[in-house]
Short mmCIF file of C-alpha atoms and ligand atoms in Angstrom, two decimals:
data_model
loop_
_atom_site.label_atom_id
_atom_site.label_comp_id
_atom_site.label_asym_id
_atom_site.label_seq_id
_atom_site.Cartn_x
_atom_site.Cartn_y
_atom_site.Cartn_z
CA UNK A 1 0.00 0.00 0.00
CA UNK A 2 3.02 2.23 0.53
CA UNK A 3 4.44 1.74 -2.70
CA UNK A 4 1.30 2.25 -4.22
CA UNK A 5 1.17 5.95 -2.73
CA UNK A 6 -1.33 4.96 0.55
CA UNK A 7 0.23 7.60 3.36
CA UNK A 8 -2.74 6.73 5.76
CA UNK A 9 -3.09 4.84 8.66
CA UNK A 10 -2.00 1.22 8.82
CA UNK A 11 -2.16 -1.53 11.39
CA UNK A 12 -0.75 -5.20 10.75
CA UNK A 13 -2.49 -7.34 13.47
CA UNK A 14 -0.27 -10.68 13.96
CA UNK A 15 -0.69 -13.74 16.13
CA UNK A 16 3.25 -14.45 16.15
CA UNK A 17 5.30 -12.58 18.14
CA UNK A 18 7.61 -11.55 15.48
CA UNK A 19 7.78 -9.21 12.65
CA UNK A 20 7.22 -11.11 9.27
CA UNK A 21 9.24 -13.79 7.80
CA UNK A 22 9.85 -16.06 4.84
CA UNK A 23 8.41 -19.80 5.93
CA UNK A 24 10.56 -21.92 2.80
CA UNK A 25 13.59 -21.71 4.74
CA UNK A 26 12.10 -23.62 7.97
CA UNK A 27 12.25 -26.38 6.29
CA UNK A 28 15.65 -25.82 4.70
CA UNK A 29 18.20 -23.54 5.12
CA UNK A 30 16.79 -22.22 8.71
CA UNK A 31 16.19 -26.03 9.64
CA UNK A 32 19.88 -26.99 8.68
CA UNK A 33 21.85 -24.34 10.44
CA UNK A 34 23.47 -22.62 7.24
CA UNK A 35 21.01 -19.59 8.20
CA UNK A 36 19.99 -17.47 11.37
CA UNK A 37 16.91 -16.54 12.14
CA UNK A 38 17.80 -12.56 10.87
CA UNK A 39 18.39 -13.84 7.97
CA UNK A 40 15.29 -14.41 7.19
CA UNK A 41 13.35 -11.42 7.97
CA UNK A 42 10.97 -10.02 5.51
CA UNK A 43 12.89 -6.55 6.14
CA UNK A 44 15.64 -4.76 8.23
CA UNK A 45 14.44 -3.03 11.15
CA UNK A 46 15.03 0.42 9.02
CA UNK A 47 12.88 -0.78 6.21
CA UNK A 48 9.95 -1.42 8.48
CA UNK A 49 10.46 1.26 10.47
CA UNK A 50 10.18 3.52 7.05
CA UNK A 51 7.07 2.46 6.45
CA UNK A 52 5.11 3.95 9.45
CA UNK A 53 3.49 0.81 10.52
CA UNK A 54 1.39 0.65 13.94
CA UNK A 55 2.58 -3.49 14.98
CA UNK A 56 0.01 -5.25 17.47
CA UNK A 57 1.75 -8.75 17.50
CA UNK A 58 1.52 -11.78 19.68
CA UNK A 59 -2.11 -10.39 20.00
CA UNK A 60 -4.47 -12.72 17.24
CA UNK A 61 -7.78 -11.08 15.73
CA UNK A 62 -10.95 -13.10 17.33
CA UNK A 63 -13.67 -11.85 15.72
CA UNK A 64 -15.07 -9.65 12.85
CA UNK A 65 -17.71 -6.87 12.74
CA UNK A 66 -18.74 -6.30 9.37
CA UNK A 67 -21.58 -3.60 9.99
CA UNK A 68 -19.64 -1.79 12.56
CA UNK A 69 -16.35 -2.12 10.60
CA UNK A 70 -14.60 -3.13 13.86
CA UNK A 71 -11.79 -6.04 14.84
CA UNK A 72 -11.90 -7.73 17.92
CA UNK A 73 -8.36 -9.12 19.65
CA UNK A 74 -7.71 -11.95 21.60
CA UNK A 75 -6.40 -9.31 24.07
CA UNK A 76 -10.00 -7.55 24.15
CA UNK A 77 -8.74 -4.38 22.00
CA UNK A 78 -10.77 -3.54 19.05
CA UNK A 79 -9.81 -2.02 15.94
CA UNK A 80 -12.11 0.15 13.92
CA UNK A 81 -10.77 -0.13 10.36
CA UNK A 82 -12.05 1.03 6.62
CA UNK A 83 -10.50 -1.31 4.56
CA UNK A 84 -9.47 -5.05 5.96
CA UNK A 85 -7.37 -7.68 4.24
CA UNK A 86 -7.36 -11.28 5.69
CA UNK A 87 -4.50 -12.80 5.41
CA UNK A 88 -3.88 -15.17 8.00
CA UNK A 89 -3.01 -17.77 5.87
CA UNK A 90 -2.76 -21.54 7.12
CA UNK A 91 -1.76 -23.72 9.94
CA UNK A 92 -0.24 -27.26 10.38
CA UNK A 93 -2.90 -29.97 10.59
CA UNK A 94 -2.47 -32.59 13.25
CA UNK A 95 -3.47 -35.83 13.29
CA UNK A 96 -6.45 -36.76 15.15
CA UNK A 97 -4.84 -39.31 17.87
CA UNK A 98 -1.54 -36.94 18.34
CA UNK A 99 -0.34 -36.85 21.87
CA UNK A 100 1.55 -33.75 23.08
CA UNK A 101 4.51 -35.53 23.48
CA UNK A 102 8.16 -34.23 23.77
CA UNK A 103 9.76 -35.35 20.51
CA UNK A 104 6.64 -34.87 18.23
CA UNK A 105 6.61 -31.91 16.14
CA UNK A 106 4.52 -30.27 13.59
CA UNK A 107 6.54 -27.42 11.26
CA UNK A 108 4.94 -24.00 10.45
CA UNK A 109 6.19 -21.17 12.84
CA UNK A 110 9.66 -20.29 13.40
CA UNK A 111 9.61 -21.19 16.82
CA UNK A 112 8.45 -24.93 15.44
CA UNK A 113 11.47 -24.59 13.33
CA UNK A 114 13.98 -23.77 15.97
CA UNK A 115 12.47 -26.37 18.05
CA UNK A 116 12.61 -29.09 15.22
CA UNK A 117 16.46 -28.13 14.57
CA UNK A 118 17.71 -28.19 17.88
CA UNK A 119 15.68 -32.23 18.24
CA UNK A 120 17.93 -33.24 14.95
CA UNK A 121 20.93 -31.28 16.01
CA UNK A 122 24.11 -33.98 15.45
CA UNK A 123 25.20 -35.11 19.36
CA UNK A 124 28.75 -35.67 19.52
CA UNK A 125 29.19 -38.15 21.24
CA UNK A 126 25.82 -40.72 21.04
CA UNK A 127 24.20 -41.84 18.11
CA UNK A 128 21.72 -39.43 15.53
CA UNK A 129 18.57 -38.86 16.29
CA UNK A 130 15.86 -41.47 14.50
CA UNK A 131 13.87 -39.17 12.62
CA UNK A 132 10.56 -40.41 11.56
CA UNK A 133 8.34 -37.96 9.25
CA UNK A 134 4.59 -38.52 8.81
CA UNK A 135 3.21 -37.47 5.15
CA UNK A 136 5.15 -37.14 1.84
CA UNK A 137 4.27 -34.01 0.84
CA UNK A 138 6.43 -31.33 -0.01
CA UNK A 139 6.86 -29.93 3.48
CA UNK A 140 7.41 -33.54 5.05
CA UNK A 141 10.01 -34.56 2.11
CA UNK A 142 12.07 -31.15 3.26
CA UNK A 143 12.34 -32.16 6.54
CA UNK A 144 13.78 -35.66 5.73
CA UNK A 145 16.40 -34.15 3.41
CA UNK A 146 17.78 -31.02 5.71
CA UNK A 147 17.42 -34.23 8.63
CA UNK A 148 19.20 -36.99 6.40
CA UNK A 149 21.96 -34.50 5.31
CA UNK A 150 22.79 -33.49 8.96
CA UNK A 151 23.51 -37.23 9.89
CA UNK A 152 19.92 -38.25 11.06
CA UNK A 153 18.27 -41.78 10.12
CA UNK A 154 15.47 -40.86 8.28
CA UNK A 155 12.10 -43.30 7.81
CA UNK A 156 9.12 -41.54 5.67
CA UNK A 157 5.56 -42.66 6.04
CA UNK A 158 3.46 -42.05 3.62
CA UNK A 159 -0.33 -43.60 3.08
CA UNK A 160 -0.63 -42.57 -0.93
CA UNK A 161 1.03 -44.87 -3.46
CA UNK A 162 3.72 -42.01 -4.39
CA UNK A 163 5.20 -39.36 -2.80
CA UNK A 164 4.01 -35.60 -3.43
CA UNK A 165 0.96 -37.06 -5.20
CA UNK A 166 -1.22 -34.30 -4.76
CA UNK A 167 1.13 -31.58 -6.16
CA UNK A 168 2.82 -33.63 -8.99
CA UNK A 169 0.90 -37.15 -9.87
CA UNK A 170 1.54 -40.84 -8.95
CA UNK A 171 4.12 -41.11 -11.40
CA UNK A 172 5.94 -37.73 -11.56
CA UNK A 173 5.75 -38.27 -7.95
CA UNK A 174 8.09 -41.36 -7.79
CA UNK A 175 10.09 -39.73 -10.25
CA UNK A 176 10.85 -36.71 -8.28
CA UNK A 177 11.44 -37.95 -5.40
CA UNK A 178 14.29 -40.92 -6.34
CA UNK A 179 16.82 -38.34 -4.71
CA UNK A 180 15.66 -39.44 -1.16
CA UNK A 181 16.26 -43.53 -1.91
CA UNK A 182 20.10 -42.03 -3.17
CA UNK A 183 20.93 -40.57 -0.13
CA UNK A 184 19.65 -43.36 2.38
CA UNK A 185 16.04 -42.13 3.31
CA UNK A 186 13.66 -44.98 3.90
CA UNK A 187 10.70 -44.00 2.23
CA UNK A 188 7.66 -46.90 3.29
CA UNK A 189 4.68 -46.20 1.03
CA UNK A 190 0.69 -46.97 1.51
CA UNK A 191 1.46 -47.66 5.02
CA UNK A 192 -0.99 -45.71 7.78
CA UNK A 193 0.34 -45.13 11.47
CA UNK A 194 -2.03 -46.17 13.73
CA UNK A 195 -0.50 -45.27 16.74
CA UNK A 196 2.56 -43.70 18.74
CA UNK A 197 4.37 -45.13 21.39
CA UNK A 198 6.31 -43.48 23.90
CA UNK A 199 9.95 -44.01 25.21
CA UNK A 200 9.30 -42.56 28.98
CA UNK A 201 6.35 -40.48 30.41
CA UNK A 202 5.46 -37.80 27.70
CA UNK A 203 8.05 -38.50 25.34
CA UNK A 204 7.77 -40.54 21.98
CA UNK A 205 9.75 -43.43 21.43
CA UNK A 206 8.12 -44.14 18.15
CA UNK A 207 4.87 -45.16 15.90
CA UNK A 208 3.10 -48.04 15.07
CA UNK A 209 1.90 -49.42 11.78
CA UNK A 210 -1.90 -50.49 10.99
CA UNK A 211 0.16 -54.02 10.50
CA UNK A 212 1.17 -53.92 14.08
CA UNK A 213 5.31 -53.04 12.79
CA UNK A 214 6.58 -50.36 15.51
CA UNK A 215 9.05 -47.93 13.98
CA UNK A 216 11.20 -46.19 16.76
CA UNK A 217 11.85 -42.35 16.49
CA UNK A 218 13.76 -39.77 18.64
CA UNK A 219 11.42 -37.17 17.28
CA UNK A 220 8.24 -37.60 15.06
CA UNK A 221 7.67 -34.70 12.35
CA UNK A 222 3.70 -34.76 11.64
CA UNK A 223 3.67 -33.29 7.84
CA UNK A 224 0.04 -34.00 6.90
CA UNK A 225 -0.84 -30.79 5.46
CA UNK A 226 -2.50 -27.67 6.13
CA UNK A 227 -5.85 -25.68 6.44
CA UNK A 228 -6.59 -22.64 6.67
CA UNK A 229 -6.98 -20.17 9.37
CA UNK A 230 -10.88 -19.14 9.44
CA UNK A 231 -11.96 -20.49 12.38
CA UNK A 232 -11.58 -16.38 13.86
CA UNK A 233 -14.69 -15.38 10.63
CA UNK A 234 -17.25 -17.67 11.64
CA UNK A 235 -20.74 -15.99 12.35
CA UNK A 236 -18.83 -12.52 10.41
CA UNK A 237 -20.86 -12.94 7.61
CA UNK A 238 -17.97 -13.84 5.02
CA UNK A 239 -18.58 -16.65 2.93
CA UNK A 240 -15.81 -19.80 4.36
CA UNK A 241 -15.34 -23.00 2.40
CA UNK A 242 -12.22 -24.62 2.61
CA UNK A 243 -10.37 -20.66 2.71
CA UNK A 244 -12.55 -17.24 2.92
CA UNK A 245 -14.16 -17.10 -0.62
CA UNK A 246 -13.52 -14.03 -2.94
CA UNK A 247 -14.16 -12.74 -6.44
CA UNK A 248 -11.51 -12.24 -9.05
CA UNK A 249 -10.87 -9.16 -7.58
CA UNK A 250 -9.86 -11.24 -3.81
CA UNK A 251 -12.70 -9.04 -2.75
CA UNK A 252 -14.39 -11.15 0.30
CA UNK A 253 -17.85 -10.20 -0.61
CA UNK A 254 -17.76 -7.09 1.29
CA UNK A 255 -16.81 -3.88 0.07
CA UNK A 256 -13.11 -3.01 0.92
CA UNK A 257 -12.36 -5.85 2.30
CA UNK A 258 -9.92 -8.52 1.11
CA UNK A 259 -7.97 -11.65 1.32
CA UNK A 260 -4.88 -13.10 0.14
CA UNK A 261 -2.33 -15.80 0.28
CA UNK A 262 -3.09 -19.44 1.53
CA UNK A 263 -6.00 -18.03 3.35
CA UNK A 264 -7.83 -17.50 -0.03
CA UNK A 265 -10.38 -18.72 -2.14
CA UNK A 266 -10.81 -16.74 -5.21
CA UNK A 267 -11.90 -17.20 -9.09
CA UNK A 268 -9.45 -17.68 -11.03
CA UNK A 269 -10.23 -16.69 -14.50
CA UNK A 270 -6.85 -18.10 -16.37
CA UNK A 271 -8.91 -21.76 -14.89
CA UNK A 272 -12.19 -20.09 -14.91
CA UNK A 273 -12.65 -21.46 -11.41
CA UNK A 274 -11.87 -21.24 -7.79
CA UNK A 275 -8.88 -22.00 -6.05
CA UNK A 276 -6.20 -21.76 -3.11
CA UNK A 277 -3.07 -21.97 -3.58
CA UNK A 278 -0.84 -22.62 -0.61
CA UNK A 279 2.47 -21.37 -2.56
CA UNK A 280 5.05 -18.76 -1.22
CA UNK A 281 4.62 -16.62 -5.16
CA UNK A 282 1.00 -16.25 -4.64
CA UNK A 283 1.01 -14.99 -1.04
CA UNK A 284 3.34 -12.59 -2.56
CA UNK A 285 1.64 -11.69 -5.93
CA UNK A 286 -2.04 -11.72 -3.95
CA UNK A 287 -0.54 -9.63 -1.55
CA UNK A 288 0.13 -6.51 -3.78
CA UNK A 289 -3.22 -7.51 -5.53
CA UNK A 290 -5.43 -7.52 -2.91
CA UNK A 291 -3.61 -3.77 -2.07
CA UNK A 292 -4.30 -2.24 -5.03
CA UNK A 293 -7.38 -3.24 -5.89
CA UNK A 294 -8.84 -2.06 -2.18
CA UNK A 295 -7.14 1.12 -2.53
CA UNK A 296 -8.95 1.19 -6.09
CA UNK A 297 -12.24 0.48 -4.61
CA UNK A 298 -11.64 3.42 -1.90
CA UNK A 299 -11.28 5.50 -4.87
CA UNK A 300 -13.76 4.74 -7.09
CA UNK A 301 -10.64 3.50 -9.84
CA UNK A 302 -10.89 0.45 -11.82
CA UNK A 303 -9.76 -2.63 -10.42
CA UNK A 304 -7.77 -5.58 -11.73
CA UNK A 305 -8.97 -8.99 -11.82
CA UNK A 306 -5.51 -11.44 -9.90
CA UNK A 307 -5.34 -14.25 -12.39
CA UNK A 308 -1.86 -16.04 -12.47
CA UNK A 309 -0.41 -20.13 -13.11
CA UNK A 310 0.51 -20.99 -9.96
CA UNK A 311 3.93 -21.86 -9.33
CA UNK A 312 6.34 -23.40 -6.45
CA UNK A 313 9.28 -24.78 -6.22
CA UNK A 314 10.60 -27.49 -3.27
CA UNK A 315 14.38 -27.82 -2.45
CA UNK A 316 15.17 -31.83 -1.43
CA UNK A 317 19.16 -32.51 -1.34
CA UNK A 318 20.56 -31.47 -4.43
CA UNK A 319 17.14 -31.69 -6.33
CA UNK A 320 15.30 -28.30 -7.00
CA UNK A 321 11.51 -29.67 -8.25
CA UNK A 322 9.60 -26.47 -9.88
CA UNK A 323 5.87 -26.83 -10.74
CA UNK A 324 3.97 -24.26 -13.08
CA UNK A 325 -0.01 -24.70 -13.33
CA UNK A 326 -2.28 -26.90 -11.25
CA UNK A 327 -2.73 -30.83 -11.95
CA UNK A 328 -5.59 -32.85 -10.86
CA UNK A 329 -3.43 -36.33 -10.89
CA UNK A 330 -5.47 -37.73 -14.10
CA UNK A 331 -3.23 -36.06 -16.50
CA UNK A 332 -1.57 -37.93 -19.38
CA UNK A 333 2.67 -36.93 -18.62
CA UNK A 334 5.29 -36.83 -21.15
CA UNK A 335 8.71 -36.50 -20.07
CA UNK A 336 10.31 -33.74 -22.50
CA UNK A 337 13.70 -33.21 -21.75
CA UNK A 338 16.01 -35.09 -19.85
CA UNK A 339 14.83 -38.41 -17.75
CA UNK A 340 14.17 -39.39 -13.88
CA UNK A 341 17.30 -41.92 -14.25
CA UNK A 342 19.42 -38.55 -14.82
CA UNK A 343 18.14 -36.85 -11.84
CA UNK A 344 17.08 -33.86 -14.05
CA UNK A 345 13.99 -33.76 -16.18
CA UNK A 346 11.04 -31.45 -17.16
CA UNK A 347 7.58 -33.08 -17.78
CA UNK A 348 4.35 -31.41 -19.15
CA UNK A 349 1.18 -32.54 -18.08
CA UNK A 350 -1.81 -32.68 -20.97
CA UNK A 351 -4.97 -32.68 -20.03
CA UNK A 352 -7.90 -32.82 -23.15
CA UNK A 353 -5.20 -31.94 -25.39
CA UNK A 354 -4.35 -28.72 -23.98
CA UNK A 355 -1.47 -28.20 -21.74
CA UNK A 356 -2.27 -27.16 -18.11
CA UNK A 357 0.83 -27.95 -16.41
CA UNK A 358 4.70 -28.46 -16.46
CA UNK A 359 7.16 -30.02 -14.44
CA UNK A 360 11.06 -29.12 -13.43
CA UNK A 361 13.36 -31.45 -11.46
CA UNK A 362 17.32 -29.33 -11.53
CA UNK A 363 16.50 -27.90 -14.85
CA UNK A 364 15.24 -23.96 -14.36
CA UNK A 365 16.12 -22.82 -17.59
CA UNK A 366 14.11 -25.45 -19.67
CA UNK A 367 11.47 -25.11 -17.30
CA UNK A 368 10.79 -21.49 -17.30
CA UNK A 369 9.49 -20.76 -20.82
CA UNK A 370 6.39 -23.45 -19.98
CA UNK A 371 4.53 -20.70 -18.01
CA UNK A 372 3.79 -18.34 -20.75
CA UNK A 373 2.65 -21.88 -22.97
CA UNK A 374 0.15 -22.74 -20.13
CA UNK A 375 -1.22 -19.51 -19.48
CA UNK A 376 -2.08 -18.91 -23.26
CA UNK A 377 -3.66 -22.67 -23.11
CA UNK A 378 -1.51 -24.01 -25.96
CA UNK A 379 -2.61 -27.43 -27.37
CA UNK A 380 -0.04 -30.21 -25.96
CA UNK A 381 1.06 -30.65 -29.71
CA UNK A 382 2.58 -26.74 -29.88
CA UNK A 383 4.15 -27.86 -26.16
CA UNK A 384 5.96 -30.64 -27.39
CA UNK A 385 7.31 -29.18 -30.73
CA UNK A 386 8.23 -26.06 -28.34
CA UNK A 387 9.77 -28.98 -25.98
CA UNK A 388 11.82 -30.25 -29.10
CA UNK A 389 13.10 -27.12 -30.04
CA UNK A 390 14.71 -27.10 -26.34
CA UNK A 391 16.40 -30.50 -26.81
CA UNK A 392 17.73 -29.71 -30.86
CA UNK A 393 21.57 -28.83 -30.94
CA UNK A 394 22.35 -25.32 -31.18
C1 LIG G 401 8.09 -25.01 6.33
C2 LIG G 401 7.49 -24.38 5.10
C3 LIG G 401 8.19 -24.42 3.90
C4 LIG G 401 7.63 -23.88 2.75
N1 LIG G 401 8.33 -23.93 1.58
C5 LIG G 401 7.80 -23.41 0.45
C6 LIG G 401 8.51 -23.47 -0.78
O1 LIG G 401 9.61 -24.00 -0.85
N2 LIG G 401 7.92 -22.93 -1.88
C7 LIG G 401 6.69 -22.35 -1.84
O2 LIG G 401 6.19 -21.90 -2.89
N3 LIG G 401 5.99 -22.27 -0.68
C8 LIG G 401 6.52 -22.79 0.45
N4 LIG G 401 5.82 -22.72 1.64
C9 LIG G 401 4.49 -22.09 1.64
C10 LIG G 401 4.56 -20.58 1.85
O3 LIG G 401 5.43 -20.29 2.90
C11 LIG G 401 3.16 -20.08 2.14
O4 LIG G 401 2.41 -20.23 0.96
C12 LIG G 401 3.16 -18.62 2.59
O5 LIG G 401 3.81 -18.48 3.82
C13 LIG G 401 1.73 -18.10 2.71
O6 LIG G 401 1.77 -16.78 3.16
P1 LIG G 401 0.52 -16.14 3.92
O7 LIG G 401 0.95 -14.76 4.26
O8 LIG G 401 -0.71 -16.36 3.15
O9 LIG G 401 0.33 -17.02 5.24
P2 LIG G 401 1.36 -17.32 6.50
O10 LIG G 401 2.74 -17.28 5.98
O11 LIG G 401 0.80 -18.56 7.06
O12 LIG G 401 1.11 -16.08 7.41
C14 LIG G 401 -0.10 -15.88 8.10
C15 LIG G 401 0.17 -15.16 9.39
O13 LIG G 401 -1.07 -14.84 10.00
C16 LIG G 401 -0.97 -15.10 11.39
N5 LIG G 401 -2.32 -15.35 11.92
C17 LIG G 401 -3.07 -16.46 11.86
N6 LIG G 401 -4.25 -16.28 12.48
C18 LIG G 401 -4.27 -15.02 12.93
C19 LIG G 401 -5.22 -14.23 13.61
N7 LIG G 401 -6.42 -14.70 13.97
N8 LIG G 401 -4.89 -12.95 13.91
C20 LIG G 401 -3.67 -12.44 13.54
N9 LIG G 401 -2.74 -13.14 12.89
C21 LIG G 401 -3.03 -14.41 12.57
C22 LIG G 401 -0.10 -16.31 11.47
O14 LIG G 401 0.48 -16.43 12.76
C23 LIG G 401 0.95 -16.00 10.40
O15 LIG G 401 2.01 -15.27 10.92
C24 LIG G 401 6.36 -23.26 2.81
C25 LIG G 401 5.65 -23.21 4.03
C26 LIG G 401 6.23 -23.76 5.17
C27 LIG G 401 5.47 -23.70 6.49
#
């Protein structure tokens, strides 16, 4: 909003107590010990001071006034506002028999990260910790790289056929993540824990299979997904279903006020349908969106509809997996440059002809030109003599 020329008032209500941060380096560089926490700060202490921010942190919104334009706090301050964006984005999911156990842990929050690091922190003189991780998905396949390369024993549970299924596809899937059988990571798939055991009063000593097979652990690392955080909008009056629900504008169906990042639902028009995206580029891009187009409304300017291919990418060992567009898992894949067998490949993903999605694994370059294909909707032929023209000699 201060880029875009706003020089009014501005409060940033934040559960955390913590300015802002980037979350992909939890998992990675933050989780290994290459980086501090300063490091990743969203901006220096000058920049933030600069932009003439009022800060109530470690204090979470509660409730939401719609008619009388107000915010309620956890801390029983309320807020009268104009304009209101949502973005409270989403929160680790637990499973539904999880003890609170030393040793388990569940990664969103710094302080989860800093916790998780110092549990797989090398000891110098006893063994590595056993590190078991619950749920193949992106985050969950982080952790058991940054753990593997720092010495741990790593076991991965996973109840899907393939790893990363949901973002990539049974088969691209397998193929992306053949990095963690190469550096030692036990990956057991279409197993379900049924339980978790503990080693002495309140502290896990491991899990047990649905076959009865108990799998020890040091420390447990629940990566089963997220939701979002809208439990804090019920009875406001906002539509909720599965994220708070806005136009093509990420207008929440009331006027000046907004959402954005994994907290949203909006249309889509590139798809011509609803979505949330959970990636760290749409956070971003829906961030600047959702600013603009409320300071639009405020003035009675035009605003602009956010429609974008999504994109992420995941860091595992040496691997860096990109992913442009959205894929339901029913696609038909061809494999367009390079191979799995290499360790470095880009895939496109067809669906009724058309081309709707691409995949990287450690090839950026080749990857890259794919988004402009799938956002003009290209047939798959025109993608694959594109693709060929990326493999020919030069
Ligand atoms: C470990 C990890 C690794 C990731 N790695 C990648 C990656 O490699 N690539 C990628 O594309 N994406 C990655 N992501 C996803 C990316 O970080 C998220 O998409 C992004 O953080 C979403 O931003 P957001 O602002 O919408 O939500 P968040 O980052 O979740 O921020 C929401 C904030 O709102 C606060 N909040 C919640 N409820 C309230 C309330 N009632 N009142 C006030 N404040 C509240 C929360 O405490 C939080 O600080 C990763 C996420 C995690 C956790």
């Amino acid at each position: 909003m201060r880029t875009d020329g706003f020089s009014g008032r501005i409060t940033i209500v934040g559960a955390e107590d913590r300015h802002p941060y980037d979350r992909p380096p939890l998992s990675k560089k933050l989780l290994s010990g290459e980086w501090e926490p300063e490091r990743i700060s969203l901006r220096k202490p000058d920049d933030l001071a600069l932009l003439n921010i009022e800060w109530v942190l470690g204090s979470p919104a509660a409730s939401l006034d719609l008619e009388a334009r107000t915010l309620a706090l956890a801390s029983g301050r309320t807020i009268l506002f104009e304009g209101l964006i949502i973005a409270t984005g989403s929160a680790a999911r637990r499973l539904p028999n999880q003890p609170n156990w030393q040793g388990i842990h569940l990664l969103r929050t710094m302080d989860d990260a800093l916790a998780l690091r110092a549990a797989i922190e090398p000891s110098a003189d006893g063994p590595s910790p056993k590190v078991v991780v619950i749920g193949a998905g992106f985050i969950g396949l982080e952790v058991a790289a940054t753990a593997r390369s720092r010495g741990c024993s790593v076991t991965v549970l996973e109840g899907a056929e393939a790893p990363m299924m949901r973002g990539l596809g049974v088969e691209m899937g397998r193929a992306a993540s053949l990095v963690h059988g190469d550096n030692g990571v036990d990956m057991r798939l279409g197993v379900s824990v049924a339980s978790f055991f503990e080693s002495s009063k309140g502290r896990i000593g491991g899990v047990e299979l649905s076959t009865g097979e108990r799998i020890e652990a040091d420390v447990v690392v629940v990566g089963v997904g997220a939701a979002p955080v809208t439990s804090w909008l019920e009875g406001s009056g906002l539509e909720l279903r599965d994220g708070v629900v806005c136009d093509h504008f990420l207008n929440a169906g009331s006027p000046l006020v907004y959402a954005a990042g994994d907290v949203c639902r909006w249309t889509n028009d590139l798809y011509g349908r609803a979505m949330r995206v959970e990636h760290w580029t749409t956070a971003s891009e829906q961030g600047a969106a959702a600013a603009r187009n409320l300071l639009a409304e405020a003035a009675g300017e035009e605003r602009v509809a956010y429609s974008a291919v999504p994109f992420f990418w995941s860091d595992q060992f040496t691997a860096r997996i990109q992913f442009l567009g959205r894929a339901e898992g029913d696609e038909i894949v061809h494999v367009v440059v390079g191979s799995p067998a290499e360790r470095g490949f880009v895939a496109v993903y067809e669906r009724a002809g058309v081309l709707v999605a691409a995949l990287g694994v450690s090839r950026p370059r080749q990857l890259m030109p794919f988004r402009s294909l799938i956002a003009s909707r290209v047939s798959i032929e025109e993608a694959l003599d594109f693709a060929a023209s990326l493999n020919a000699p030069s």
